[in-house]
Amino acid sequence: MTTGHSRGAMKAAADWYVRLTSGNASQADHQAWRQWQDERSENADAWQRVEAVTGKFGSIPPAIGMAALNQVAAGPHSSGRRRALKQLGLLIAAGAAGGLAYRQEPWAEVLADYSTGIGERREIVLADGTHLYLNTATSIDVSFDADRRSIKLIKGEVLIQTGHEQFARYRSFVLTTDHGAVTALGTRFSVRHFDDYSLVTVFEHAVEIVPKQNESARLILREGEAMAFDTAAMLTRSVADPASVAWSQGFLVVDQMPLSEFLAELARYRNGILRCDPAIAKLSISGSFPLGDTDAALAALTDIFPVRIDTFTRYWISVIPA
Amino acid sequence: MSSEHVIDQLAIAAFYQAHNPWLFGWLRKKIGCHFDAADLAHDTFLRVLNKQRDLQTIVEPRAYLTTVAHGLMVNHFRRRDLEKAYLAELASLPESDIPSEENRLMVLEALIQIDAMLDGLQPRARQAFLLHQLEGLTHGEIALRLEVSVSSIRQYLARAMLHCMAVQEDAA
């Protein structure tokens, strides 16, 4: 561990190294150097390090060593590498052909997984500028390489704002689920994974949907449209509802939604069971509910409707008629 | 064998089984060589296991593994390029001057160490330092070569030496 003293000693040692190799170091200089070493053990230790460094050069024939080290240094230097590794963009090879494989290319590669727990929401910005918003209980794999940008939605829901490719090379952007592939032909869309189907909503430009087992059923979905699809076919088309992604801003926004459906949505952000008594299931609810505090949302229900919240346990809550 | 130890072994085996296949595939695509990829995947796991006592604390295993693997891969390619550059230089020597295999290996190791030691040093300080340590040029000669003042050279050399000393310390 470096203490203040040993840091100072290292600096002094480096300075002595320069002074003594200058070609005009005098007897007095050498004397002073020896005295400096004797002053404290940190000094002698520091000088040992200098010797360890210079010792590494001993066995190398000068011209050859110089040439080899310079050839390799010709590429961009790797101090940038540490910076790049900090974000999850990785520097990639120009191609499997090898060569100077660590050279920085203009497009960054990412190979990563991201997930959220129940009630957790997350925003991720990837190296190409793509914004990914992950909703509750979501799991994705990201795989960007030199040829394409891929996201696999394993479960849950994402809102995607694709980043613009900065460089001449355009890589396609594809999101896959169990049910098929959604290729972005533009910028802003969301995909939600259900057990039997996936739901795509397009907010800007367009996407192409290809069901997994039936490529001929492919369809281009445009701005303002939503489509549910499964492995074999398109299922139901509807109008895009911007409120459906209000979660990305921290809210559950509904307009005349049946209470049972509302509670099913709210339950996605909570651990445990949230039941709705059939007698009140069809009550219609509208409003904007902060997802950061779903207990408050439930409590608010009692102000709007003639209902009661029955908390059997923390993890078993029923909404029943008052 | 304590039960804790057994659990560790199981966790490690599960981790390896879950991640080695895709990591190996990814590395092989990048490196183009089956054997090197297997070695690098192996080294990656070793490094991760040495650092992480508890694999459960790794929040995003793919991202973490690829970051570690990438670092090792960069070293791998760097070493290979140094070796190629060194051999290319040797090729230009007359037959009689070519050192023995044992010597070549020693020199190559030294080159790799020096290259690693100088990593992160700005180019001019690196150049000045190499001209001094390898070619034995004086401060004045280096100043002429790099077209800067002698006092600049002195600063470069001090900076380079300090940098190398720090690297040595970290490695220790």
Tab-separated table of N, CA and C in Angstrom, chain A residues 113-200:
chain	number	residue	atom	x	y	z
A	113	ASP	N	-26.970	-9.266	-20.410
A	113	ASP	CA	-28.329	-9.585	-20.012
A	113	ASP	C	-28.781	-8.539	-19.000
A	114	TYR	N	-30.060	-8.263	-19.022
A	114	TYR	CA	-30.613	-7.317	-18.072
A	114	TYR	C	-31.925	-7.884	-17.567
A	115	SER	N	-32.230	-7.620	-16.309
A	115	SER	CA	-33.547	-8.041	-15.845
A	115	SER	C	-34.014	-7.132	-14.735
A	116	THR	N	-35.304	-7.143	-14.522
A	116	THR	CA	-35.880	-6.376	-13.426
A	116	THR	C	-36.666	-7.315	-12.543
A	117	GLY	N	-36.713	-6.984	-11.275
A	117	GLY	CA	-37.529	-7.766	-10.346
A	117	GLY	C	-38.966	-7.278	-10.405
A	118	ILE	N	-39.792	-7.852	-9.560
A	118	ILE	CA	-41.190	-7.431	-9.523
A	118	ILE	C	-41.252	-6.015	-8.968
A	119	GLY	N	-41.956	-5.154	-9.706
A	119	GLY	CA	-42.096	-3.783	-9.231
A	119	GLY	C	-40.919	-2.897	-9.628
A	120	GLU	N	-39.887	-3.504	-10.192
A	120	GLU	CA	-38.731	-2.704	-10.567
A	120	GLU	C	-38.871	-2.248	-12.011
A	121	ARG	N	-38.470	-1.048	-12.321
A	121	ARG	CA	-38.422	-0.579	-13.696
A	121	ARG	C	-37.036	0.000	-13.932
A	122	ARG	N	-36.594	-0.073	-15.166
A	122	ARG	CA	-35.210	0.283	-15.423
A	122	ARG	C	-35.042	0.899	-16.790
A	123	GLU	N	-34.183	1.886	-16.884
A	123	GLU	CA	-33.860	2.440	-18.195
A	123	GLU	C	-32.404	2.153	-18.493
A	124	ILE	N	-32.159	1.686	-19.693
A	124	ILE	CA	-30.783	1.380	-20.079
A	124	ILE	C	-30.484	2.075	-21.389
A	125	VAL	N	-29.323	2.685	-21.450
A	125	VAL	CA	-28.912	3.288	-22.725
A	125	VAL	C	-27.730	2.480	-23.243
A	126	LEU	N	-27.856	1.973	-24.463
A	126	LEU	CA	-26.775	1.169	-25.020
A	126	LEU	C	-25.801	2.038	-25.793
A	127	ALA	N	-24.681	1.423	-26.142
A	127	ALA	CA	-23.608	2.188	-26.761
A	127	ALA	C	-24.015	2.860	-28.064
A	128	ASP	N	-25.023	2.316	-28.766
A	128	ASP	CA	-25.417	2.939	-30.032
A	128	ASP	C	-26.476	4.012	-29.815
A	129	GLY	N	-26.785	4.315	-28.561
A	129	GLY	CA	-27.781	5.336	-28.288
A	129	GLY	C	-29.192	4.799	-28.122
A	130	THR	N	-29.368	3.499	-28.266
A	130	THR	CA	-30.704	2.927	-28.073
A	130	THR	C	-31.107	3.030	-26.605
A	131	HIS	N	-32.339	3.526	-26.374
A	131	HIS	CA	-32.898	3.548	-25.024
A	131	HIS	C	-33.802	2.340	-24.852
A	132	LEU	N	-33.516	1.563	-23.816
A	132	LEU	CA	-34.377	0.425	-23.494
A	132	LEU	C	-35.041	0.727	-22.168
A	133	TYR	N	-36.365	0.634	-22.142
A	133	TYR	CA	-37.064	0.772	-20.867
A	133	TYR	C	-37.604	-0.599	-20.522
A	134	LEU	N	-37.193	-1.109	-19.374
A	134	LEU	CA	-37.673	-2.415	-18.945
A	134	LEU	C	-38.752	-2.221	-17.903
A	135	ASN	N	-39.885	-2.893	-18.100
A	135	ASN	CA	-40.934	-2.810	-17.099
A	135	ASN	C	-40.719	-3.887	-16.048
A	136	THR	N	-41.693	-4.020	-15.143
A	136	THR	CA	-41.609	-4.982	-14.058
A	136	THR	C	-41.372	-6.402	-14.574
A	137	ALA	N	-40.661	-7.189	-13.793
A	137	ALA	CA	-40.495	-8.623	-14.055
A	137	ALA	C	-40.133	-8.918	-15.498
A	138	THR	N	-39.095	-8.262	-15.954
A	138	THR	CA	-38.702	-8.402	-17.358
A	138	THR	C	-37.296	-8.953	-17.443
A	139	SER	N	-37.078	-9.730	-18.485
A	139	SER	CA	-35.763	-10.318	-18.658
A	139	SER	C	-35.389	-10.264	-20.131
A	140	ILE	N	-34.252	-9.662	-20.440
A	140	ILE	CA	-33.839	-9.589	-21.848
A	140	ILE	C	-32.378	-9.978	-22.008
A	141	ASP	N	-32.038	-10.429	-23.181
A	141	ASP	CA	-30.636	-10.631	-23.555
A	141	ASP	C	-30.326	-9.678	-24.692
A	142	VAL	N	-29.210	-9.030	-24.597
A	142	VAL	CA	-28.822	-8.094	-25.649
A	142	VAL	C	-27.610	-8.666	-26.365
A	143	SER	N	-27.634	-8.630	-27.681
A	143	SER	CA	-26.496	-9.153	-28.428
A	143	SER	C	-26.271	-8.283	-29.653
A	144	PHE	N	-25.344	-7.361	-29.535
A	144	PHE	CA	-24.996	-6.502	-30.669
A	144	PHE	C	-23.696	-7.018	-31.252
A	145	ASP	N	-23.613	-7.133	-32.555
A	145	ASP	CA	-22.303	-7.392	-33.129
A	145	ASP	C	-22.112	-6.550	-34.381
A	146	ALA	N	-21.148	-6.918	-35.199
A	146	ALA	CA	-20.823	-6.070	-36.343
A	146	ALA	C	-21.945	-6.048	-37.373
A	147	ASP	N	-22.813	-7.067	-37.332
A	147	ASP	CA	-23.818	-7.172	-38.379
A	147	ASP	C	-25.223	-6.770	-37.966
A	148	ARG	N	-25.560	-7.004	-36.726
A	148	ARG	CA	-26.908	-6.608	-36.336
A	148	ARG	C	-27.025	-6.361	-34.850
A	149	ARG	N	-28.114	-5.707	-34.498
A	149	ARG	CA	-28.406	-5.430	-33.094
A	149	ARG	C	-29.627	-6.278	-32.709
A	150	SER	N	-29.416	-7.193	-31.778
A	150	SER	CA	-30.516	-8.109	-31.409
A	150	SER	C	-30.874	-8.011	-29.948
A	151	ILE	N	-32.158	-8.056	-29.680
A	151	ILE	CA	-32.618	-8.129	-28.295
A	151	ILE	C	-33.558	-9.311	-28.207
A	152	LYS	N	-33.364	-10.121	-27.180
A	152	LYS	CA	-34.299	-11.221	-26.979
A	152	LYS	C	-35.120	-10.904	-25.742
A	153	LEU	N	-36.439	-10.788	-25.929
A	153	LEU	CA	-37.322	-10.544	-24.789
A	153	LEU	C	-37.753	-11.889	-24.249
A	154	ILE	N	-37.196	-12.269	-23.111
A	154	ILE	CA	-37.489	-13.584	-22.551
A	154	ILE	C	-38.827	-13.553	-21.832
A	155	LYS	N	-39.053	-12.497	-21.063
A	155	LYS	CA	-40.366	-12.305	-20.446
A	155	LYS	C	-40.501	-10.838	-20.088
A	156	GLY	N	-41.763	-10.402	-19.900
A	156	GLY	CA	-41.969	-9.029	-19.464
A	156	GLY	C	-42.301	-8.094	-20.603
A	157	GLU	N	-41.857	-6.848	-20.459
A	157	GLU	CA	-42.273	-5.809	-21.392
A	157	GLU	C	-41.167	-4.786	-21.560
A	158	VAL	N	-40.914	-4.377	-22.803
A	158	VAL	CA	-39.917	-3.340	-23.042
A	158	VAL	C	-40.461	-2.264	-23.957
A	159	LEU	N	-39.962	-1.052	-23.747
A	159	LEU	CA	-40.209	0.045	-24.670
A	159	LEU	C	-38.861	0.383	-25.274
A	160	ILE	N	-38.807	0.479	-26.600
A	160	ILE	CA	-37.527	0.691	-27.257
A	160	ILE	C	-37.531	1.949	-28.095
A	161	GLN	N	-36.509	2.731	-27.913
A	161	GLN	CA	-36.262	3.877	-28.776
A	161	GLN	C	-34.913	3.582	-29.416
A	162	THR	N	-34.906	3.137	-30.669
A	162	THR	CA	-33.633	2.709	-31.244
A	162	THR	C	-32.727	3.911	-31.454
A	163	GLY	N	-31.441	3.670	-31.245
A	163	GLY	CA	-30.467	4.723	-31.485
A	163	GLY	C	-30.167	4.783	-32.967
A	164	HIS	N	-29.773	5.950	-33.407
A	164	HIS	CA	-29.417	6.068	-34.821
A	164	HIS	C	-28.006	5.584	-35.019
A	165	GLU	N	-27.799	4.808	-36.031
A	165	GLU	CA	-26.454	4.369	-36.329
A	165	GLU	C	-25.648	5.574	-36.800
A	166	GLN	N	-24.514	5.767	-36.167
A	166	GLN	CA	-23.732	6.963	-36.447
A	166	GLN	C	-22.903	6.853	-37.702
A	167	PHE	N	-22.624	5.646	-38.086
A	167	PHE	CA	-21.630	5.485	-39.132
A	167	PHE	C	-22.254	4.869	-40.367
A	168	ALA	N	-21.505	4.861	-41.434
A	168	ALA	CA	-22.027	4.448	-42.732
A	168	ALA	C	-22.703	3.091	-42.652
A	169	ARG	N	-22.195	2.252	-41.777
A	169	ARG	CA	-22.713	0.898	-41.724
A	169	ARG	C	-23.981	0.824	-40.894
A	170	TYR	N	-25.088	0.444	-41.514
A	170	TYR	CA	-26.338	0.321	-40.767
A	170	TYR	C	-26.564	-1.125	-40.357
A	171	ARG	N	-26.824	-1.315	-39.115
A	171	ARG	CA	-27.126	-2.672	-38.665
A	171	ARG	C	-28.600	-2.761	-38.349
A	172	SER	N	-29.239	-3.851	-38.790
A	172	SER	CA	-30.664	-3.976	-38.510
A	172	SER	C	-30.870	-4.196	-37.014
A	173	PHE	N	-32.045	-3.827	-36.562
A	173	PHE	CA	-32.384	-3.920	-35.142
A	173	PHE	C	-33.558	-4.876	-35.011
A	174	VAL	N	-33.350	-5.988	-34.317
A	174	VAL	CA	-34.395	-7.010	-34.221
A	174	VAL	C	-34.660	-7.382	-32.778
A	175	LEU	N	-35.946	-7.444	-32.423
A	175	LEU	CA	-36.307	-7.966	-31.115
A	175	LEU	C	-37.034	-9.287	-31.323
A	176	THR	N	-36.623	-10.318	-30.617
A	176	THR	CA	-37.310	-11.612	-30.765
A	176	THR	C	-37.984	-11.985	-29.454
A	177	THR	N	-39.112	-12.687	-29.573
A	177	THR	CA	-39.736	-13.309	-28.408
A	177	THR	C	-39.942	-14.773	-28.782
A	178	ASP	N	-40.587	-15.513	-27.858
A	178	ASP	CA	-40.950	-16.898	-28.167
A	178	ASP	C	-41.758	-17.004	-29.433
A	179	HIS	N	-42.451	-15.914	-29.749
A	179	HIS	CA	-43.481	-16.014	-30.780
A	179	HIS	C	-42.996	-15.555	-32.153
A	180	GLY	N	-41.915	-14.851	-32.197
A	180	GLY	CA	-41.451	-14.408	-33.516
A	180	GLY	C	-40.495	-13.243	-33.389
A	181	ALA	N	-40.263	-12.579	-34.510
A	181	ALA	CA	-39.282	-11.494	-34.557
A	181	ALA	C	-39.932	-10.183	-34.966
A	182	VAL	N	-39.478	-9.121	-34.324
A	182	VAL	CA	-39.968	-7.785	-34.651
A	182	VAL	C	-38.767	-6.951	-35.081
A	183	THR	N	-38.748	-6.562	-36.358
A	183	THR	CA	-37.617	-5.782	-36.864
A	183	THR	C	-38.005	-4.314	-36.900
A	184	ALA	N	-37.192	-3.490	-36.291
A	184	ALA	CA	-37.517	-2.066	-36.242
A	184	ALA	C	-37.154	-1.408	-37.554
A	185	LEU	N	-38.152	-0.761	-38.147
A	185	LEU	CA	-37.873	-0.025	-39.377
A	185	LEU	C	-37.913	1.457	-39.031
A	186	GLY	N	-37.664	1.725	-37.801
A	186	GLY	CA	-37.808	3.113	-37.351
A	186	GLY	C	-37.417	3.177	-35.911
A	187	THR	N	-38.126	3.860	-35.090
A	187	THR	CA	-37.528	4.141	-33.817
A	187	THR	C	-38.258	3.746	-32.546
A	188	ARG	N	-39.557	3.989	-32.397
A	188	ARG	CA	-40.096	3.837	-31.055
A	188	ARG	C	-41.240	2.825	-31.028
A	189	PHE	N	-41.066	1.759	-30.295
A	189	PHE	CA	-42.101	0.728	-30.214
A	189	PHE	C	-41.957	-0.044	-28.915
A	190	SER	N	-43.050	-0.713	-28.527
A	190	SER	CA	-42.982	-1.519	-27.316
A	190	SER	C	-43.423	-2.941	-27.643
A	191	VAL	N	-42.914	-3.882	-26.876
A	191	VAL	CA	-43.307	-5.274	-27.039
A	191	VAL	C	-43.590	-5.833	-25.663
A	192	ARG	N	-44.726	-6.497	-25.532
A	192	ARG	CA	-45.018	-7.151	-24.270
A	192	ARG	C	-45.236	-8.632	-24.525
A	193	HIS	N	-44.575	-9.428	-23.693
A	193	HIS	CA	-44.643	-10.879	-23.843
A	193	HIS	C	-45.717	-11.452	-22.935
A	194	PHE	N	-46.662	-12.175	-23.520
A	194	PHE	CA	-47.639	-12.949	-22.755
A	194	PHE	C	-47.342	-14.420	-22.997
A	195	ASP	N	-47.974	-15.280	-22.237
A	195	ASP	CA	-47.674	-16.705	-22.405
A	195	ASP	C	-47.959	-17.186	-23.821
A	196	ASP	N	-49.123	-16.782	-24.357
A	196	ASP	CA	-49.535	-17.362	-25.638
A	196	ASP	C	-49.320	-16.457	-26.824
A	197	TYR	N	-48.966	-15.201	-26.566
A	197	TYR	CA	-48.775	-14.294	-27.693
A	197	TYR	C	-47.893	-13.130	-27.250
A	198	SER	N	-47.448	-12.354	-28.235
A	198	SER	CA	-46.708	-11.130	-27.946
A	198	SER	C	-47.475	-9.956	-28.527
A	199	LEU	N	-47.406	-8.826	-27.867
A	199	LEU	CA	-48.131	-7.637	-28.308
A	199	LEU	C	-47.148	-6.538	-28.672
A	200	VAL	N	-47.258	-6.043	-29.908
A	200	VAL	CA	-46.361	-4.989	-30.381
A	200	VAL	C	-47.149	-3.704	-30.565
